[in-house]
CSV table of C-alpha atoms and ligand atoms in Angstrom, one decimal:
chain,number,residue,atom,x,y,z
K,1,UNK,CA,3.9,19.7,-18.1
K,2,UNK,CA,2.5,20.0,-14.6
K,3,UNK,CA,4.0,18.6,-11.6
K,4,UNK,CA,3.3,17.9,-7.9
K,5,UNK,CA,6.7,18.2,-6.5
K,6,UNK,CA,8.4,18.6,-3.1
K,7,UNK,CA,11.8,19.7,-2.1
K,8,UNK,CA,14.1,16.7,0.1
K,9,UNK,CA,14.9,17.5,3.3
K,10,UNK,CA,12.7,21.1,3.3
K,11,UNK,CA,9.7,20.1,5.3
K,12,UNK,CA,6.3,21.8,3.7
K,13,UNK,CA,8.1,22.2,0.6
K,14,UNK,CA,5.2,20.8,-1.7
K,15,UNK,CA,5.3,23.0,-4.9
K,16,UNK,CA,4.2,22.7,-8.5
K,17,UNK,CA,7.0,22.1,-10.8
K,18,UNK,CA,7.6,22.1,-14.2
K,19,UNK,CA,9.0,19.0,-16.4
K,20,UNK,CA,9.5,17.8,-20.2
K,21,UNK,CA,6.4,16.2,-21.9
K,22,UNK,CA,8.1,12.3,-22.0
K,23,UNK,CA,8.4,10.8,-25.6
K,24,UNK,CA,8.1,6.9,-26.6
K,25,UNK,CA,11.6,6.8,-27.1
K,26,UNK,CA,12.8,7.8,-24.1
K,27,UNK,CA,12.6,4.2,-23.2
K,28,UNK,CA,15.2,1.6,-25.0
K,29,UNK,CA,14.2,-1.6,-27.1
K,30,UNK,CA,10.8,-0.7,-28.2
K,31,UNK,CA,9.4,-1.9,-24.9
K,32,UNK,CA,8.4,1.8,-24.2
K,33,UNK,CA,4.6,2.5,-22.4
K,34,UNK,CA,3.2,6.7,-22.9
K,35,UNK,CA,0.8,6.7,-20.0
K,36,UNK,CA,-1.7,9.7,-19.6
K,37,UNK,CA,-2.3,9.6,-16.2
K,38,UNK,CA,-5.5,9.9,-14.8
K,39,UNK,CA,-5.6,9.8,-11.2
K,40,UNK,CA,-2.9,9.7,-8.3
K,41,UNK,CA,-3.7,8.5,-5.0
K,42,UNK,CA,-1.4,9.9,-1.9
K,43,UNK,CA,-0.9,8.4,1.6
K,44,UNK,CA,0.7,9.1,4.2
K,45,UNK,CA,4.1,8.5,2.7
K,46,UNK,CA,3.4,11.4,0.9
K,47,UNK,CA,2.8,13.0,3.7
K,48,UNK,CA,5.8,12.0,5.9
K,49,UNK,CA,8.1,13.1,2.1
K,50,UNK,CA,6.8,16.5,2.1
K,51,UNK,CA,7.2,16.3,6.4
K,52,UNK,CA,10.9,15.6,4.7
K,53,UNK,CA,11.3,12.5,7.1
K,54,UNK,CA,12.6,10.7,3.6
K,55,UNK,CA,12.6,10.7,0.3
K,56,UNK,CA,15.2,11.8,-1.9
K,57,UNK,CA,15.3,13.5,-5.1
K,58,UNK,CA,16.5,11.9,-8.6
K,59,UNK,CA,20.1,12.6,-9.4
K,60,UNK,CA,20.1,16.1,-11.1
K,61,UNK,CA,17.4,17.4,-9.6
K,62,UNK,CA,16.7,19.2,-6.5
K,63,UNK,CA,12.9,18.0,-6.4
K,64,UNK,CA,11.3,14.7,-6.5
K,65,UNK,CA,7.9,14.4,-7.8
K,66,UNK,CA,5.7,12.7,-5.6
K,67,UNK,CA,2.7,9.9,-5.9
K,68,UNK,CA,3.5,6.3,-6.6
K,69,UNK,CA,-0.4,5.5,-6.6
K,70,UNK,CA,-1.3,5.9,-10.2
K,71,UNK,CA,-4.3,5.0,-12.9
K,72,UNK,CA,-4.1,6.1,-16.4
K,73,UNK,CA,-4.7,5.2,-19.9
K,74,UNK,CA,-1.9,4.1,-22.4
K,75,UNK,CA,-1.7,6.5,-25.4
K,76,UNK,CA,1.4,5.2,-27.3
K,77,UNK,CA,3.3,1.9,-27.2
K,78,UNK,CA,6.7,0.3,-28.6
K,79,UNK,CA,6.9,-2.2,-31.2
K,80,UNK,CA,7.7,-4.9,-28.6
K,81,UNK,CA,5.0,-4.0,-26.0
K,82,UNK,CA,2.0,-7.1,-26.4
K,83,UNK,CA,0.6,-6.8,-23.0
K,84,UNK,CA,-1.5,-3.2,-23.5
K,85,UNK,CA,-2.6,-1.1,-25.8
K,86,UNK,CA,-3.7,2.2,-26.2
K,87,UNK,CA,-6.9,3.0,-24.6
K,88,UNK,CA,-6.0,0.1,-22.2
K,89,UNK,CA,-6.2,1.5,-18.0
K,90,UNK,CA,-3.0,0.8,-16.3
K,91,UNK,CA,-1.5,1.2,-13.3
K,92,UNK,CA,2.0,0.6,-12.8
K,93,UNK,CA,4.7,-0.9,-9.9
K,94,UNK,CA,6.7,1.5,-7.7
K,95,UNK,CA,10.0,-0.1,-7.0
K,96,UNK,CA,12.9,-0.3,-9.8
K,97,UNK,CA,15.6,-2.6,-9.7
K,98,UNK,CA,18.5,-2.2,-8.1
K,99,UNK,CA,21.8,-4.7,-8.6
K,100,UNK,CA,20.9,-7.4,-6.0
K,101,UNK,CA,20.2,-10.8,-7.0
K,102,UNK,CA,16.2,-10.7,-6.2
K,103,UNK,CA,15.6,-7.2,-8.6
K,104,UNK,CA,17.3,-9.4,-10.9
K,105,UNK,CA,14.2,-11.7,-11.3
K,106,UNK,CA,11.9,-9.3,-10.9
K,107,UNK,CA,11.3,-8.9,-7.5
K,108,UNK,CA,12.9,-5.3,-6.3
K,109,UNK,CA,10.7,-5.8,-3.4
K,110,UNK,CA,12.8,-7.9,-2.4
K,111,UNK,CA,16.1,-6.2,-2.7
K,112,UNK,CA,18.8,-6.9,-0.4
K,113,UNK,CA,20.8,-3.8,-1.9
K,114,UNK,CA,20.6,-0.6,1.3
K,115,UNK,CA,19.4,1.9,-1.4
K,116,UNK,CA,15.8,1.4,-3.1
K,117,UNK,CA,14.7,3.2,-6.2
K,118,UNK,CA,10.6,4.5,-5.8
K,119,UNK,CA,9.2,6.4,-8.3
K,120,UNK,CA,7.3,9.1,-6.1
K,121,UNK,CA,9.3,8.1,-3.0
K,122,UNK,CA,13.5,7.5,-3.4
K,123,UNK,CA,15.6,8.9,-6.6
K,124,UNK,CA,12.6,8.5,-9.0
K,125,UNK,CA,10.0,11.1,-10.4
K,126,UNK,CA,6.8,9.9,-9.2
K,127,UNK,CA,3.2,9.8,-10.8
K,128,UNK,CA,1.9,13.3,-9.8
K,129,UNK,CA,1.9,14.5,-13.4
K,130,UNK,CA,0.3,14.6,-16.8
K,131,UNK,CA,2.2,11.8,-18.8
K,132,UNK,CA,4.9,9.2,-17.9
K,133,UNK,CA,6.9,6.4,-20.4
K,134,UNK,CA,7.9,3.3,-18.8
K,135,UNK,CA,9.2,0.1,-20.0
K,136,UNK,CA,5.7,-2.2,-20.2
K,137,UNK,CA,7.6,-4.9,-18.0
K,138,UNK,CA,6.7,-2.4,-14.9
K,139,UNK,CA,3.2,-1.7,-16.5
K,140,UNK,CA,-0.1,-3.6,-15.0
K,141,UNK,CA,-3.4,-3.5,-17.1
K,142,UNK,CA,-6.3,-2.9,-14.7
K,143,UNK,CA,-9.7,-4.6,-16.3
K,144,UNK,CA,-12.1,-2.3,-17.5
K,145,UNK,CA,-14.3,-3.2,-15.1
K,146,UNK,CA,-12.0,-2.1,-12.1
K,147,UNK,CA,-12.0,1.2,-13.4
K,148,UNK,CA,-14.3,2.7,-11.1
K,149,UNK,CA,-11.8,1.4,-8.1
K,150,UNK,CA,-8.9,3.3,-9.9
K,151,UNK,CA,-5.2,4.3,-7.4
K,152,UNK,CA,-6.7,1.0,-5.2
K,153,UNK,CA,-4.2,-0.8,-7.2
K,154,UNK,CA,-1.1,0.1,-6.1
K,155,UNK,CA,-2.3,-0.3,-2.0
K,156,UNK,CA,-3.6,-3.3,-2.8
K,157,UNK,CA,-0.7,-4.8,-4.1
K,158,UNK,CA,1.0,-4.2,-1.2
K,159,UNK,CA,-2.1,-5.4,0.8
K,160,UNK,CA,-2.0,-9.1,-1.4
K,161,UNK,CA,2.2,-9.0,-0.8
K,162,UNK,CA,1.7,-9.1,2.7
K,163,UNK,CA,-1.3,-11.8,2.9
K,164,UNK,CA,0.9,-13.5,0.8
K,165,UNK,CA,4.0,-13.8,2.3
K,166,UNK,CA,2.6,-14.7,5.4
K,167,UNK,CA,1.3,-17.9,3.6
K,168,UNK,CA,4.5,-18.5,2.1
K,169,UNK,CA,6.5,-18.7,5.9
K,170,UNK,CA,3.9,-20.4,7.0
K,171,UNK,CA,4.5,-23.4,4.6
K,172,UNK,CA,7.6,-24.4,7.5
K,173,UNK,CA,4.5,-25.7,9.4
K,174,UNK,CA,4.0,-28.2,6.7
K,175,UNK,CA,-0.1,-27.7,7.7
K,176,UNK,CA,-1.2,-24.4,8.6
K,177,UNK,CA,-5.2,-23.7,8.4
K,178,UNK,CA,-5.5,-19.7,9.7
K,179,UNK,CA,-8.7,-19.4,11.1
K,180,UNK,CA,-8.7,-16.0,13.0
K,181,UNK,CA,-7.3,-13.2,12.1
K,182,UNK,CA,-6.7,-9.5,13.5
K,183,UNK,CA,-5.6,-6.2,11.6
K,184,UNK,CA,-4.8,-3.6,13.3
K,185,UNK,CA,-5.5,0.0,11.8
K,186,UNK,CA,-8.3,0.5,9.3
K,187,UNK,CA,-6.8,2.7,6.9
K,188,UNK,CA,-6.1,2.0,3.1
K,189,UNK,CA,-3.8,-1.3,4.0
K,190,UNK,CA,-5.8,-2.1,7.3
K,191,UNK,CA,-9.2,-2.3,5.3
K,192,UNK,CA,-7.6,-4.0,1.8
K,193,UNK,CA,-5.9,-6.6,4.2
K,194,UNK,CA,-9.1,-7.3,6.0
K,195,UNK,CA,-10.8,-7.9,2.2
K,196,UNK,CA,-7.6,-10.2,1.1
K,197,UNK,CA,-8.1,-11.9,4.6
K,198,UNK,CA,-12.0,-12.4,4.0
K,199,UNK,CA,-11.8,-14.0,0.7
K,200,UNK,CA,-9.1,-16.1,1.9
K,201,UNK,CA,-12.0,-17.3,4.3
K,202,UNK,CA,-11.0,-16.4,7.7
K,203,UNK,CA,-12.4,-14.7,10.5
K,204,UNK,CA,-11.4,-11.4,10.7
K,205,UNK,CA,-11.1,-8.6,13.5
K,206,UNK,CA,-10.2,-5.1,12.6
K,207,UNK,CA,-9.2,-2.6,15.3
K,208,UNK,CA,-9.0,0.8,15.1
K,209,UNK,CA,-9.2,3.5,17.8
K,210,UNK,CA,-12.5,5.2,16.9
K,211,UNK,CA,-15.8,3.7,18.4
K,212,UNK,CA,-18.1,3.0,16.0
K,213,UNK,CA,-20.6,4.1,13.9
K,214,UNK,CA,-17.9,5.5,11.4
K,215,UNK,CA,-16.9,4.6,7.6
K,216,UNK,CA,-13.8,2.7,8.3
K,217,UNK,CA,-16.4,-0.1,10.4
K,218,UNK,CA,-18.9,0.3,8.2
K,219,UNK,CA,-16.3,-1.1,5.1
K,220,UNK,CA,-14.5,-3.7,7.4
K,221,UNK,CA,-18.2,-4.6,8.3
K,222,UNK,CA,-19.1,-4.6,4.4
K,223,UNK,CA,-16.2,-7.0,3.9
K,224,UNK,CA,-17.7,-9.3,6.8
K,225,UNK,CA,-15.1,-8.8,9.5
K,226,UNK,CA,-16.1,-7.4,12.6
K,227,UNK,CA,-14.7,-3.7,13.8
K,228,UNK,CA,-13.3,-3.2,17.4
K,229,UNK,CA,-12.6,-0.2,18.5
K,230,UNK,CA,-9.3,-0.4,20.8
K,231,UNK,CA,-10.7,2.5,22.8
K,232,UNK,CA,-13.3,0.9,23.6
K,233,UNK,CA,-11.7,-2.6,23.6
K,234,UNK,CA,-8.2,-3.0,24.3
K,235,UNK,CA,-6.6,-5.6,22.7
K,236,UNK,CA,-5.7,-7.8,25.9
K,237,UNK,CA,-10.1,-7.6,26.1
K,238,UNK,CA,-10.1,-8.5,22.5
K,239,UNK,CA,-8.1,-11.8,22.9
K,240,UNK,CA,-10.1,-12.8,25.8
K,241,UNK,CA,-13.3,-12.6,23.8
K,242,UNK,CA,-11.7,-14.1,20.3
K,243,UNK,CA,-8.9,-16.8,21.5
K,244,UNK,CA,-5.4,-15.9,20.2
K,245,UNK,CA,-5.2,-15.0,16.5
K,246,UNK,CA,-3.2,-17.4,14.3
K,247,UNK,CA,-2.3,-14.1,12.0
K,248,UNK,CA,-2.0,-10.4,12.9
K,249,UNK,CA,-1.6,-8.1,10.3
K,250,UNK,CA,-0.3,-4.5,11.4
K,251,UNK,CA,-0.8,-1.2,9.5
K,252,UNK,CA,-1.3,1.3,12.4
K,253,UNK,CA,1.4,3.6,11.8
K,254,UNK,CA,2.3,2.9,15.4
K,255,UNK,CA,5.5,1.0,16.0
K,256,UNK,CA,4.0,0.8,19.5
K,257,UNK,CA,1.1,-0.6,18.2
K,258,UNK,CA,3.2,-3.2,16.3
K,259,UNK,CA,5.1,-4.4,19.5
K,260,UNK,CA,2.3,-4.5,21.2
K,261,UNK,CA,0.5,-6.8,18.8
K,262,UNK,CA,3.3,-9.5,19.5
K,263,UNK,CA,1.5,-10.7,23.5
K,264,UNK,CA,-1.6,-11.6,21.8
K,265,UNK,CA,-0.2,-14.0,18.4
K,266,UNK,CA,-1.0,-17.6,18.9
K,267,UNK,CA,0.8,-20.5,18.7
K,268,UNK,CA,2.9,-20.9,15.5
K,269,UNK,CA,1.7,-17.5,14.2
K,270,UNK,CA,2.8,-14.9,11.9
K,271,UNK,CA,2.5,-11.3,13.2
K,272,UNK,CA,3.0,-8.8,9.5
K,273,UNK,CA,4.4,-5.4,9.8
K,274,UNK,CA,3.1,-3.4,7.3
K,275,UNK,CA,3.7,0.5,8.4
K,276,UNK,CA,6.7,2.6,7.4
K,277,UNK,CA,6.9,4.7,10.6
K,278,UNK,CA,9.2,7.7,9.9
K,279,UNK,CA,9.3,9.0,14.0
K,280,UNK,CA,11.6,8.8,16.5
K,281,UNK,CA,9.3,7.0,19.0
K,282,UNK,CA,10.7,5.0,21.3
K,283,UNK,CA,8.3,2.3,23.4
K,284,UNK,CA,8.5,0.1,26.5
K,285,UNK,CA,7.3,-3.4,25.9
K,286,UNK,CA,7.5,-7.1,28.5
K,287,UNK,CA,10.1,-8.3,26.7
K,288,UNK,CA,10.6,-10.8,29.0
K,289,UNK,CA,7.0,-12.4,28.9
K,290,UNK,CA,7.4,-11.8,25.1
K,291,UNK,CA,10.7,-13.5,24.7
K,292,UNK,CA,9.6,-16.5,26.2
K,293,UNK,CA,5.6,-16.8,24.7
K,294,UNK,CA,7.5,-17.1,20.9
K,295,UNK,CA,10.3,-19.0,22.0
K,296,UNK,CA,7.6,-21.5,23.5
K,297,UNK,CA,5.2,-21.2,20.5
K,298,UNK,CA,7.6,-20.9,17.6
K,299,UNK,CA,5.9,-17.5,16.2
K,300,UNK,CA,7.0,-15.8,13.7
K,301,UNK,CA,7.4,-11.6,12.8
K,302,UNK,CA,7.4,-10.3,9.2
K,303,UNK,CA,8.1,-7.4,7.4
K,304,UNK,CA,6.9,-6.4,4.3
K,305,UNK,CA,7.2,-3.9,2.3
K,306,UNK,CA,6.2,-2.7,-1.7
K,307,UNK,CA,4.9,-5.5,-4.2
K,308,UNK,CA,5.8,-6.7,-7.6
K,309,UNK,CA,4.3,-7.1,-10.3
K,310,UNK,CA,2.8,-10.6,-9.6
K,311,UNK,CA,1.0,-8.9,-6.5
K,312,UNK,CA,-0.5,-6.2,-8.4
K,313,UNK,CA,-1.7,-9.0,-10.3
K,314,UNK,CA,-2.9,-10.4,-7.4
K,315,UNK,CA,-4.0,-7.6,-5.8
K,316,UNK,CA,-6.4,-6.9,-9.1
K,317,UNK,CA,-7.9,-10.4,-9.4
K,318,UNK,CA,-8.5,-9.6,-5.4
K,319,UNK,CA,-10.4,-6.3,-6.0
K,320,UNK,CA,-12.4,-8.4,-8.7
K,321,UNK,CA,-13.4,-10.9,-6.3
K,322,UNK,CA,-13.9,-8.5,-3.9
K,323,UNK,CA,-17.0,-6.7,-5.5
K,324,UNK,CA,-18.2,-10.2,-6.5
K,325,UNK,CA,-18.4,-10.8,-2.9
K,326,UNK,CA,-19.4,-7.4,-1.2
K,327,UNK,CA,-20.5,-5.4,-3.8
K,328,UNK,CA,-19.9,-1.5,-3.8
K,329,UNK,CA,-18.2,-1.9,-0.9
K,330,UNK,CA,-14.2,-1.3,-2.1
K,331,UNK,CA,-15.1,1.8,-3.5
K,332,UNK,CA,-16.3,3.5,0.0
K,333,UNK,CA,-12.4,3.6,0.8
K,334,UNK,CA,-11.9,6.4,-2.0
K,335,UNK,CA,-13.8,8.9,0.3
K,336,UNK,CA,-11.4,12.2,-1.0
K,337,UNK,CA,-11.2,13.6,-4.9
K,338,UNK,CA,-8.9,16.9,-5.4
K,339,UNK,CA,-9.6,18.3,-8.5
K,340,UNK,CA,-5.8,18.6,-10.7
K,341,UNK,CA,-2.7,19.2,-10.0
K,342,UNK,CA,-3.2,22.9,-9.5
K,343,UNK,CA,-4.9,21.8,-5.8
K,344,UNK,CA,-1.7,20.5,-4.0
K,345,UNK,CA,-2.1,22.0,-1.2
K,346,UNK,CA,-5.5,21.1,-0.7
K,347,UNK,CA,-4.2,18.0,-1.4
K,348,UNK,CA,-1.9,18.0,1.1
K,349,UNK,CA,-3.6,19.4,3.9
K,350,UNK,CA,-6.2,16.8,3.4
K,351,UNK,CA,-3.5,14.0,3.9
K,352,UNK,CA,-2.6,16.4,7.2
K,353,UNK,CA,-5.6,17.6,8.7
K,354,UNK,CA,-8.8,15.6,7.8
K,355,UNK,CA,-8.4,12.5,10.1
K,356,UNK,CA,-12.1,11.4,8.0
K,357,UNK,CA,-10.1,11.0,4.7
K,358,UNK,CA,-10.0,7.3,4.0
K,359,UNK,CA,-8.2,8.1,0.7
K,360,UNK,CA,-7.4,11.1,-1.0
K,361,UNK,CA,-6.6,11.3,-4.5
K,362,UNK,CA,-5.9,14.3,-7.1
K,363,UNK,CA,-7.9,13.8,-10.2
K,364,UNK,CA,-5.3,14.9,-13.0
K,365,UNK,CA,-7.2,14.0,-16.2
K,366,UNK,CA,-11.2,12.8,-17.4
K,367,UNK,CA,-11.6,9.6,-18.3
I,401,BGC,C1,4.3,2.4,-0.8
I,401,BGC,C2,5.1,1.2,-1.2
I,401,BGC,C3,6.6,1.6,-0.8
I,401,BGC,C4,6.6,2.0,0.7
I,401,BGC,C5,8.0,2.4,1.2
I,401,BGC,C6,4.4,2.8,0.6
I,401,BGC,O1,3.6,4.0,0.8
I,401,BGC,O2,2.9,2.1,-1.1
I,401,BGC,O3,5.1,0.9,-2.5
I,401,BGC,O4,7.4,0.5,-1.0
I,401,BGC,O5,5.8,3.1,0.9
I,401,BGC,O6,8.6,3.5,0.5
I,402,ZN,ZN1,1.8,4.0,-0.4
């Protein structure tokens, strides 16, 4: 069977590779899930893997396949899987526990342990194939309906995770009513935030650097925020003309960006960190006037990273809402289709080069 692979630590090393057809039984207990996958979404993690700033390969193998966005259609399952059934579409969670406490009860997002297990990403084979098994506890039906909005699942977990734990902090305040919020960055997590954001009524700024007209404004737009374009309007303008936000959500890829954001949070706010930045930038930033505006207002900064599978949950019922609410609009993100697995390095020079790709995605399999 066909693989997208690369080779860890060999930058540009993005290959096809060869692996096993997966049986049933490859999983223990009967609780064993034969995906065929459909469709595999890739990001710039991807990106930064084959750009071998991380990722590491499974124990016994000198390449790791990649893609940890996936939608697919169970073909087989074990006696003691309830949840799906073949024909379902599913999608399925990236992080596999560990031996801390928190992957315990199912939340590996959570691990304290130094070493993480991604499928796609760190020790584990990722999605970029033709079939997977899995045990069903790490497999999420997507409703029929939310077919057409396919690898949006998995970014939108993580998307809902973030929204989420920002609420949960936030309950030290005993009554916390967000009114405004800002993302920064309108990529895949910038514009799925915004949506979660929306339906959780709030105002909602997105900045990003290009002016507008362009897709990214027109989706944030779509979702009812308003775009700003930080060329145009730097961000100490922005908080003259909106107040200080009660919530910032970053997903620039900039950790300059991200520091940044921190002089403009209001009072008692939460300011999310969202990007994995794989560099070696270093940035200047007041840390003076910063040191003193959160001590003074009690702020609050949060990282979060990966989802479970409560927030893929989430994440689904939120993309279901979604085109209640703004009809046709999620789909606009999936702007770049690759046509199977034999196309990686179109693939991957679309994640490289094409600044205009919202989402690029390799289409392994009909249906
Ligand atoms: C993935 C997350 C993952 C993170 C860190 C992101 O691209 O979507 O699931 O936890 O990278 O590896
Ligand atoms: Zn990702």
């Amino acid at each position: 069977m066909k693989a997208i692979a690369v080779r860890p630590g060999t930058p540009n090393s993005v290959h096809l590779a060869d692996l096993p057809k997966p049986k049933l039984t490859d999983i223990a207990g009967g609780r064993g899930v034969l995906v065929q996958v459909l469709k595999v979404g890739v990001d710039a993690t991807d990106k930064e893997i084959n750009e071998a700033k991380y990722g590491n390969a499974p124990p016994g193998y000198d390449f790791l396949v990649l893609g940890h966005e996936s939608f697919g259609r169970v073909v087989e399952t074990g006696p003691e899987v309830t949840h799906v059934r073949p024909g379902d579409y599913v999608t399925a969670t990236v992080r596999r526990p560990g031996g801390s406490i928190y992957d315990q009860i199912g939340t590996s997002d959570m691990t304290s342990d130094e070493v993480y297990y991604e499928r796609g990403i760190n020790l584990l084979h990722g999605f970029l194939t033709e079939f997977y098994v899995e045990d069903s506890e790490f497999i999420v039906k997507m409703p029929v309906g939310l077919k057409h909005l396919h690898v949006l699942a998995e970014p939108m977990s993580c998307a809902a995770k973030a929204v989420e734990q920002a609420f949960e902090v936030q309950r030290r305040l005993k009554v916390w009513r967000p009114k405004l919020a800002w993302v920064l960055g309108a990529g895949q997590i910038g514009l799925l935030s915004t949506l979660v954001l929306r339906l959780r009524g709030l105002q909602v700024y997105t900045a990003a650097r290009s002016p507008a007209p362009n897709l990214k404004a027109e989706i944030a737009e779509g979702f009812g925020a308003h775009y700003i374009s930080t060329e145009r309007t730097p961000l100490e303008n922005l908080v003259k003309q909106t107040g200080r936000p009660d919530l910032i959500v970053d997903a620039t890829g900039s950790s300059a960006m991200a520091f940044g954001a921190m002089e403009h949070l209001g009072h008692n706010g939460v300011l999310v960190w969202t990007s994995i930045t794989g560099g070696q930038a270093r940035t200047q930033v007041p840390s003076d006037k910063i040191n003193l505006e959160w001590v003074l207002g009690n702020k609050l900064l949060l990282g979060s990273v990966n989802a479970n599978r409560g927030h893929f949950e989430q994440g689904i019922k939120d993309l279901a809402l979604g085109e209640v609410m703004y009809p046709g609009v999620i789909e606009r993100i999936l702007t770049n289709p690759v046509q199977g697995l034999d196309h990686y390095a179109q693939m991957m020079q679309l994640l490289v080069e094409d600044k205009n790709a919202l989402k690029v995605y390799v289409e392994v399999a009909a249906g």
